[in-house]
mmCIF file of C-alpha atoms in Angstrom:
data_model
loop_
_atom_site.group_PDB
_atom_site.id
_atom_site.type_symbol
_atom_site.label_atom_id
_atom_site.label_comp_id
_atom_site.label_asym_id
_atom_site.label_seq_id
_atom_site.Cartn_x
_atom_site.Cartn_y
_atom_site.Cartn_z
ATOM 1 C CA MET H 1 18.252 2.744 10.867
ATOM 2 C CA HIS H 2 17.660 4.886 13.810
ATOM 3 C CA GLU H 3 14.198 6.040 14.573
ATOM 4 C CA GLU H 4 15.384 9.627 15.851
ATOM 5 C CA ALA H 5 16.840 10.495 12.360
ATOM 6 C CA THR H 6 14.914 13.066 10.851
ATOM 7 C CA LEU H 7 13.439 13.523 7.134
ATOM 8 C CA ALA H 8 15.113 16.015 4.430
ATOM 9 C CA THR H 9 12.228 17.134 2.906
ATOM 10 C CA LEU H 10 12.442 17.739 -1.189
ATOM 11 C CA PRO H 11 11.792 21.431 -2.482
ATOM 12 C CA GLU H 12 9.036 21.845 -4.280
ATOM 13 C CA THR H 13 11.242 22.961 -7.303
ATOM 14 C CA ASP H 14 12.458 19.555 -7.543
ATOM 15 C CA ARG H 15 9.323 17.634 -7.910
ATOM 16 C CA ALA H 16 9.164 18.954 -11.775
ATOM 17 C CA GLU H 17 12.630 17.505 -12.276
ATOM 18 C CA ARG H 18 12.411 13.990 -11.197
ATOM 19 C CA PRO H 19 13.053 11.296 -13.391
ATOM 20 C CA THR H 20 10.603 9.424 -15.210
ATOM 21 C CA GLY H 21 12.074 6.200 -15.391
ATOM 22 C CA GLY H 22 13.156 3.493 -12.983
ATOM 23 C CA ARG H 23 11.758 -0.249 -11.758
ATOM 24 C CA ALA H 24 8.384 -0.788 -9.874
ATOM 25 C CA HIS H 25 8.451 -3.061 -7.010
ATOM 26 C CA VAL H 26 5.269 -4.716 -6.455
ATOM 27 C CA VAL H 27 4.612 -5.977 -3.002
ATOM 28 C CA LEU H 28 1.821 -8.567 -2.645
ATOM 29 C CA PRO H 29 1.168 -9.595 1.063
ATOM 30 C CA ALA H 30 -0.064 -13.054 1.031
ATOM 31 C CA PHE H 31 -1.676 -15.110 3.404
ATOM 32 C CA ASN H 32 -3.043 -18.717 1.913
ATOM 33 C CA GLU H 33 -3.207 -16.879 -1.701
ATOM 34 C CA GLU H 34 -2.440 -20.500 -3.605
ATOM 35 C CA ALA H 35 -5.723 -20.333 -5.349
ATOM 36 C CA SER H 36 -5.389 -16.415 -6.286
ATOM 37 C CA LEU H 37 -2.014 -15.643 -6.941
ATOM 38 C CA PRO H 38 -1.679 -17.676 -10.474
ATOM 39 C CA ALA H 39 -3.878 -15.784 -12.256
ATOM 40 C CA LEU H 40 -2.727 -12.357 -10.682
ATOM 41 C CA LEU H 41 0.929 -13.217 -11.421
ATOM 42 C CA ARG H 42 0.134 -14.129 -15.030
ATOM 43 C CA ARG H 43 -1.478 -10.669 -15.133
ATOM 44 C CA LEU H 44 1.536 -9.191 -13.773
ATOM 45 C CA ALA H 45 3.637 -10.699 -16.224
ATOM 46 C CA GLU H 46 1.702 -9.081 -19.174
ATOM 47 C CA VAL H 47 2.343 -6.029 -17.592
ATOM 48 C CA ALA H 48 5.953 -6.811 -17.204
ATOM 49 C CA GLY H 49 6.389 -6.542 -21.003
ATOM 50 C CA THR H 50 6.164 -3.156 -21.360
ATOM 51 C CA GLU H 51 7.115 -1.953 -17.806
ATOM 52 C CA ARG H 52 10.065 -3.111 -15.489
ATOM 53 C CA LEU H 53 8.721 -5.013 -12.522
ATOM 54 C CA THR H 54 10.010 -6.750 -9.383
ATOM 55 C CA VAL H 55 7.467 -8.657 -7.554
ATOM 56 C CA TRP H 56 7.805 -9.247 -3.811
ATOM 57 C CA VAL H 57 5.289 -11.858 -2.628
ATOM 58 C CA VAL H 58 5.344 -11.783 1.192
ATOM 59 C CA ASP H 59 4.120 -15.252 2.638
ATOM 60 C CA ASP H 60 2.606 -14.142 6.088
ATOM 61 C CA GLY H 61 2.788 -17.734 7.635
ATOM 62 C CA SER H 62 0.520 -19.480 4.820
ATOM 63 C CA ALA H 63 -0.485 -22.949 5.692
ATOM 64 C CA ASP H 64 -1.070 -23.706 1.803
ATOM 65 C CA ALA H 65 1.163 -23.606 -1.250
ATOM 66 C CA THR H 66 1.360 -20.031 -1.645
ATOM 67 C CA VAL H 67 5.397 -20.328 -1.774
ATOM 68 C CA ALA H 68 5.116 -22.871 -4.195
ATOM 69 C CA VAL H 69 2.828 -21.263 -6.623
ATOM 70 C CA ALA H 70 5.018 -17.916 -6.049
ATOM 71 C CA GLU H 71 8.337 -19.621 -6.634
ATOM 72 C CA SER H 72 7.097 -21.827 -9.583
ATOM 73 C CA GLY H 73 7.684 -19.094 -12.737
ATOM 74 C CA PHE H 74 5.306 -16.883 -14.756
ATOM 75 C CA GLY H 75 6.783 -16.060 -18.080
ATOM 76 C CA GLY H 76 10.073 -14.856 -16.946
ATOM 77 C CA LEU H 77 8.679 -12.473 -14.271
ATOM 78 C CA ASP H 78 10.905 -11.743 -11.600
ATOM 79 C CA VAL H 79 9.236 -13.008 -8.461
ATOM 80 C CA ARG H 80 11.123 -12.542 -5.345
ATOM 81 C CA VAL H 81 9.704 -14.454 -1.841
ATOM 82 C CA VAL H 82 9.859 -13.087 1.816
ATOM 83 C CA ARG H 83 8.344 -15.673 4.643
ATOM 84 C CA HIS H 84 7.074 -15.056 7.645
ATOM 85 C CA LEU H 85 7.214 -18.383 9.663
ATOM 86 C CA VAL H 86 4.088 -17.787 11.393
ATOM 87 C CA ASN H 87 1.098 -15.418 10.388
ATOM 88 C CA LEU H 88 1.942 -11.892 11.787
ATOM 89 C CA GLY H 89 -0.793 -9.715 10.172
ATOM 90 C CA LEU H 90 -1.262 -7.748 7.021
ATOM 91 C CA GLY H 91 0.376 -4.625 8.445
ATOM 92 C CA ARG H 92 3.954 -6.426 9.257
ATOM 93 C CA ALA H 93 3.421 -8.200 5.905
ATOM 94 C CA VAL H 94 3.294 -4.883 4.111
ATOM 95 C CA LEU H 95 6.417 -3.436 6.249
ATOM 96 C CA SER H 96 8.372 -6.574 5.321
ATOM 97 C CA GLY H 97 7.694 -6.340 1.855
ATOM 98 C CA LEU H 98 8.498 -2.404 1.705
ATOM 99 C CA ARG H 99 11.720 -2.870 3.309
ATOM 100 C CA ALA H 100 12.726 -5.875 1.143
ATOM 101 C CA ALA H 101 11.796 -3.592 -1.980
ATOM 102 C CA LEU H 102 13.540 -0.621 -0.712
ATOM 103 C CA GLU H 103 16.932 -2.453 0.074
ATOM 104 C CA GLU H 104 16.977 -2.836 -4.076
ATOM 105 C CA ALA H 105 14.846 0.281 -5.155
ATOM 106 C CA GLY H 106 17.039 2.924 -6.899
ATOM 107 C CA PRO H 107 16.047 6.446 -6.339
ATOM 108 C CA ASP H 108 14.129 6.554 -9.594
ATOM 109 C CA ASP H 109 11.930 3.783 -8.749
ATOM 110 C CA SER H 110 8.439 3.339 -7.359
ATOM 111 C CA VAL H 111 6.968 0.651 -4.981
ATOM 112 C CA VAL H 112 3.206 -0.682 -5.591
ATOM 113 C CA VAL H 113 1.508 -2.032 -2.790
ATOM 114 C CA MET H 114 -1.367 -4.149 -4.024
ATOM 115 C CA ASP H 115 -4.194 -7.175 -2.786
ATOM 116 C CA ALA H 116 -2.771 -10.644 -3.764
ATOM 117 C CA ASP H 117 -6.381 -11.731 -4.031
ATOM 118 C CA ASP H 118 -6.605 -10.842 -7.864
ATOM 119 C CA THR H 119 -9.482 -8.256 -7.020
ATOM 120 C CA HIS H 120 -6.837 -5.418 -8.186
ATOM 121 C CA ASP H 121 -6.160 -5.082 -11.781
ATOM 122 C CA PRO H 122 -2.300 -5.202 -12.636
ATOM 123 C CA ALA H 123 -2.866 -3.246 -15.765
ATOM 124 C CA LEU H 124 -3.607 0.055 -13.491
ATOM 125 C CA ILE H 125 0.304 -0.206 -12.683
ATOM 126 C CA ARG H 126 1.051 1.828 -15.857
ATOM 127 C CA GLY H 127 -1.232 4.707 -14.720
ATOM 128 C CA LEU H 128 -0.012 4.633 -11.147
ATOM 129 C CA ARG H 129 3.653 5.021 -12.524
ATOM 130 C CA ALA H 130 2.316 7.642 -14.794
ATOM 131 C CA GLU H 131 1.175 9.663 -11.955
ATOM 132 C CA ILE H 132 4.678 9.267 -9.936
ATOM 133 C CA ALA H 133 6.705 10.320 -13.251
ATOM 134 C CA ALA H 134 4.255 13.652 -13.447
ATOM 135 C CA GLY H 135 5.245 14.368 -10.138
ATOM 136 C CA ALA H 136 3.132 12.725 -7.694
ATOM 137 C CA ASP H 137 4.823 11.113 -4.514
ATOM 138 C CA VAL H 138 1.772 9.023 -3.820
ATOM 139 C CA ALA H 139 -0.950 7.725 -6.343
ATOM 140 C CA ILE H 140 -3.974 5.572 -4.551
ATOM 141 C CA CYS H 141 -6.068 3.649 -7.000
ATOM 142 C CA SER H 142 -9.513 4.755 -5.710
ATOM 143 C CA ARG H 143 -13.017 3.843 -5.594
ATOM 144 C CA PHE H 144 -14.279 6.743 -4.965
ATOM 145 C CA VAL H 145 -13.202 9.107 -7.342
ATOM 146 C CA PRO H 146 -15.185 9.362 -10.995
ATOM 147 C CA GLY H 147 -14.601 6.019 -12.737
ATOM 148 C CA GLY H 148 -13.851 4.248 -9.720
ATOM 149 C CA ASP H 149 -16.410 1.310 -8.888
ATOM 150 C CA ASP H 150 -16.687 -1.029 -5.894
ATOM 151 C CA ARG H 151 -19.778 -2.703 -6.827
ATOM 152 C CA THR H 152 -18.667 -6.523 -6.821
ATOM 153 C CA ALA H 153 -17.421 -5.960 -3.204
ATOM 154 C CA PRO H 154 -20.000 -7.067 -0.227
ATOM 155 C CA ALA H 155 -22.392 -4.830 0.904
ATOM 156 C CA ALA H 156 -20.750 -4.669 4.413
ATOM 157 C CA ARG H 157 -17.598 -4.104 2.779
ATOM 158 C CA ARG H 158 -18.927 -1.218 0.937
ATOM 159 C CA VAL H 159 -20.515 0.398 3.797
ATOM 160 C CA LEU H 160 -17.322 0.052 5.934
ATOM 161 C CA SER H 161 -14.949 1.590 3.163
ATOM 162 C CA ARG H 162 -17.381 4.297 2.379
ATOM 163 C CA GLY H 163 -17.872 4.910 6.009
ATOM 164 C CA ALA H 164 -14.222 5.059 6.715
ATOM 165 C CA ALA H 165 -13.415 7.183 3.856
ATOM 166 C CA LYS H 166 -16.033 9.934 4.791
ATOM 167 C CA LEU H 167 -14.610 9.850 8.285
ATOM 168 C CA PHE H 168 -11.064 10.165 7.686
ATOM 169 C CA ARG H 169 -11.828 12.697 5.108
ATOM 170 C CA HIS H 170 -13.568 15.116 7.750
ATOM 171 C CA THR H 171 -11.170 14.180 10.567
ATOM 172 C CA LEU H 172 -8.022 13.842 8.882
ATOM 173 C CA ASP H 173 -5.702 16.582 7.652
ATOM 174 C CA VAL H 174 -4.161 14.843 4.007
ATOM 175 C CA ASP H 175 -4.936 16.797 0.908
ATOM 176 C CA GLY H 176 -5.717 14.911 -2.230
ATOM 177 C CA VAL H 177 -7.206 11.454 -0.841
ATOM 178 C CA ARG H 178 -10.479 10.109 -1.170
ATOM 179 C CA ASP H 179 -10.227 6.472 -0.714
ATOM 180 C CA PHE H 180 -8.133 6.194 2.690
ATOM 181 C CA THR H 181 -8.491 2.440 3.138
ATOM 182 C CA SER H 182 -7.401 1.136 -0.568
ATOM 183 C CA GLY H 183 -4.830 -1.448 -0.426
ATOM 184 C CA TYR H 184 -3.450 -0.649 -4.026
ATOM 185 C CA ARG H 185 -1.099 2.322 -3.951
ATOM 186 C CA ALA H 186 2.263 3.362 -5.661
ATOM 187 C CA TYR H 187 4.824 5.078 -3.393
ATOM 188 C CA ARG H 188 8.105 7.221 -4.720
ATOM 189 C CA ALA H 189 10.908 4.865 -3.306
ATOM 190 C CA SER H 190 12.965 7.784 -2.243
ATOM 191 C CA LEU H 191 9.828 9.083 -0.150
ATOM 192 C CA LEU H 192 9.632 5.553 1.687
ATOM 193 C CA LYS H 193 13.494 5.468 2.328
ATOM 194 C CA ARG H 194 13.056 8.900 4.075
ATOM 195 C CA ALA H 195 10.264 7.922 6.264
ATOM 196 C CA THR H 196 11.922 4.331 7.181
ATOM 197 C CA ALA H 197 14.787 6.306 7.994
ATOM 198 C CA HIS H 198 12.826 8.190 10.473
ATOM 199 C CA TRP H 199 10.214 5.736 12.133
ATOM 200 C CA GLY H 200 12.174 2.521 11.134
ATOM 201 C CA GLU H 201 10.118 -0.658 12.278
ATOM 202 C CA ARG H 202 7.792 1.726 13.832
ATOM 203 C CA LEU H 203 6.589 2.956 10.328
ATOM 204 C CA ILE H 204 3.669 0.455 10.156
ATOM 205 C CA GLU H 205 2.410 -0.571 13.901
ATOM 206 C CA GLU H 206 -1.120 -1.664 12.741
ATOM 207 C CA GLN H 207 -1.156 -5.350 12.356
ATOM 208 C CA GLY H 208 -4.827 -5.339 10.718
ATOM 209 C CA PHE H 209 -6.471 -3.147 7.510
ATOM 210 C CA ALA H 210 -5.747 -0.019 9.611
ATOM 211 C CA CYS H 211 -2.197 -0.254 8.447
ATOM 212 C CA MET H 212 -3.241 1.673 5.127
ATOM 213 C CA VAL H 213 -4.675 4.554 6.931
ATOM 214 C CA GLU H 214 -1.588 4.641 9.466
ATOM 215 C CA LEU H 215 1.080 4.717 6.286
ATOM 216 C CA LEU H 216 -0.499 7.599 4.818
ATOM 217 C CA LEU H 217 -0.733 9.463 8.362
ATOM 218 C CA LYS H 218 2.798 8.876 9.000
ATOM 219 C CA LEU H 219 3.954 10.292 5.194
ATOM 220 C CA ARG H 220 1.949 13.358 5.461
ATOM 221 C CA HIS H 221 4.798 14.528 7.411
ATOM 222 C CA CYS H 222 6.686 14.545 4.413
ATOM 223 C CA ARG H 223 4.112 16.656 3.003
ATOM 224 C CA PRO H 224 3.792 14.312 -0.470
ATOM 225 C CA VAL H 225 2.147 15.174 -3.356
ATOM 226 C CA ILE H 226 -0.935 12.829 -3.312
ATOM 227 C CA THR H 227 -3.038 11.705 -6.641
ATOM 228 C CA GLU H 228 -5.715 9.269 -7.124
ATOM 229 C CA VAL H 229 -6.775 6.962 -10.208
ATOM 230 C CA PRO H 230 -9.979 5.537 -10.649
ATOM 231 C CA LEU H 231 -10.357 1.847 -9.502
ATOM 232 C CA THR H 232 -12.856 -0.710 -10.700
ATOM 233 C CA LEU H 233 -12.698 -3.186 -7.540
ATOM 234 C CA GLN H 234 -12.744 -7.058 -8.990
ATOM 235 C CA TYR H 235 -14.144 -8.469 -6.078
ATOM 236 C CA ASP H 236 -16.035 -11.217 -8.125
ATOM 237 C CA ARG H 237 -12.420 -12.905 -8.607
ATOM 238 C CA LYS H 238 -11.476 -13.526 -5.282
ATOM 239 C CA GLN H 239 -11.007 -16.941 -4.568
ATOM 240 C CA GLY H 240 -12.018 -17.718 -0.560
ATOM 241 C CA PRO H 241 -13.363 -15.777 1.995
ATOM 242 C CA SER H 242 -12.123 -12.350 2.735
ATOM 243 C CA LYS H 243 -9.739 -11.798 5.559
ATOM 244 C CA LEU H 244 -11.328 -8.524 6.758
ATOM 245 C CA LYS H 245 -13.203 -8.696 10.140
ATOM 246 C CA LEU H 246 -15.722 -5.754 9.942
ATOM 247 C CA ARG H 247 -15.950 -5.392 14.031
ATOM 248 C CA ARG H 248 -12.290 -5.604 14.379
ATOM 249 C CA THR H 249 -11.234 -3.519 11.854
ATOM 250 C CA VAL H 250 -13.699 -0.563 12.734
ATOM 251 C CA VAL H 251 -12.353 -0.602 16.251
ATOM 252 C CA GLN H 252 -8.784 -0.669 14.629
ATOM 253 C CA TYR H 253 -9.724 2.461 12.417
ATOM 254 C CA LEU H 254 -11.452 4.442 15.806
ATOM 255 C CA LYS H 255 -8.094 3.571 18.003
ATOM 256 C CA LEU H 256 -5.831 4.787 15.002
ATOM 257 C CA LEU H 257 -8.234 7.998 14.622
ATOM 258 C CA ALA H 258 -7.618 8.587 18.463
ATOM 259 C CA ARG H 259 -4.028 8.009 18.614
ATOM 260 C CA ASP H 260 -3.568 10.504 15.692
ATOM 261 C CA ARG H 261 -5.325 13.161 17.471
ATOM 262 C CA LEU H 262 -3.216 12.294 20.775
ATOM 263 C CA SER H 263 0.052 11.764 19.046
ATOM 264 C CA PRO H 264 2.578 14.570 18.808
ATOM 265 C CA ALA H 265 3.882 15.422 15.524
ATOM 266 C CA PRO H 266 7.541 15.201 15.009
ATOM 267 C CA PHE H 267 9.463 17.453 16.751
ATOM 268 C CA ARG H 268 10.776 19.323 13.838
ATOM 269 C CA LYS H 269 9.542 19.739 10.277
ATOM 270 C CA LEU H 270 10.396 16.594 8.009
#
């Protein structure tokens, strides 16, 4: 794919006529998640009873049995494994998962990205897909809309998430978003394909948690419709320590914000 390619923006009149079917491709970036994956994949298998799912586990250089767990089979769930031989960071893992999913995704499909640590409820995939079917291009599981809750998360993480949300809401021009840093989202596959055709490997350049904000900033040039559904974060189900480094993530957010202010918009409307 050539980075200089341009994106064709869908006319507003097309949104209401989009098909509502398709498959959900669930991308799980995973680094040493052998303890969390079994419960999460069992929950996904339950969702697959009523939803058409393909699960893409991106093993980001794990030193444990993450790959073996992913390949062990869960109630006939369609699980594919994408491997990084060394740890490349969350951003590269998300990008690898998106690219793998988009190679198989059809025009009516959606791509869901969620954490592999079992803190995100797979049952929300139904609500995310309903938002896409209703005309959204991006649907975000949000802790900061009525019905959302992040009380099970550590205090420092809650402060970071809420502070980042307030900062980005007041400095970034992205309509419809309260939870910029949520790692649980659904995207219309056709939107991601158009974005990938333009940015290629540069679609996600951040290595850490700031990659989720970066992706929103690039997709905004496609003028997407973005909606949010309530997310109750289930951090009490997390196995093992958090991989988020507080100080490093704050620096990444500030650098990303500075780059966004200094970077020119695409040379023509996308």
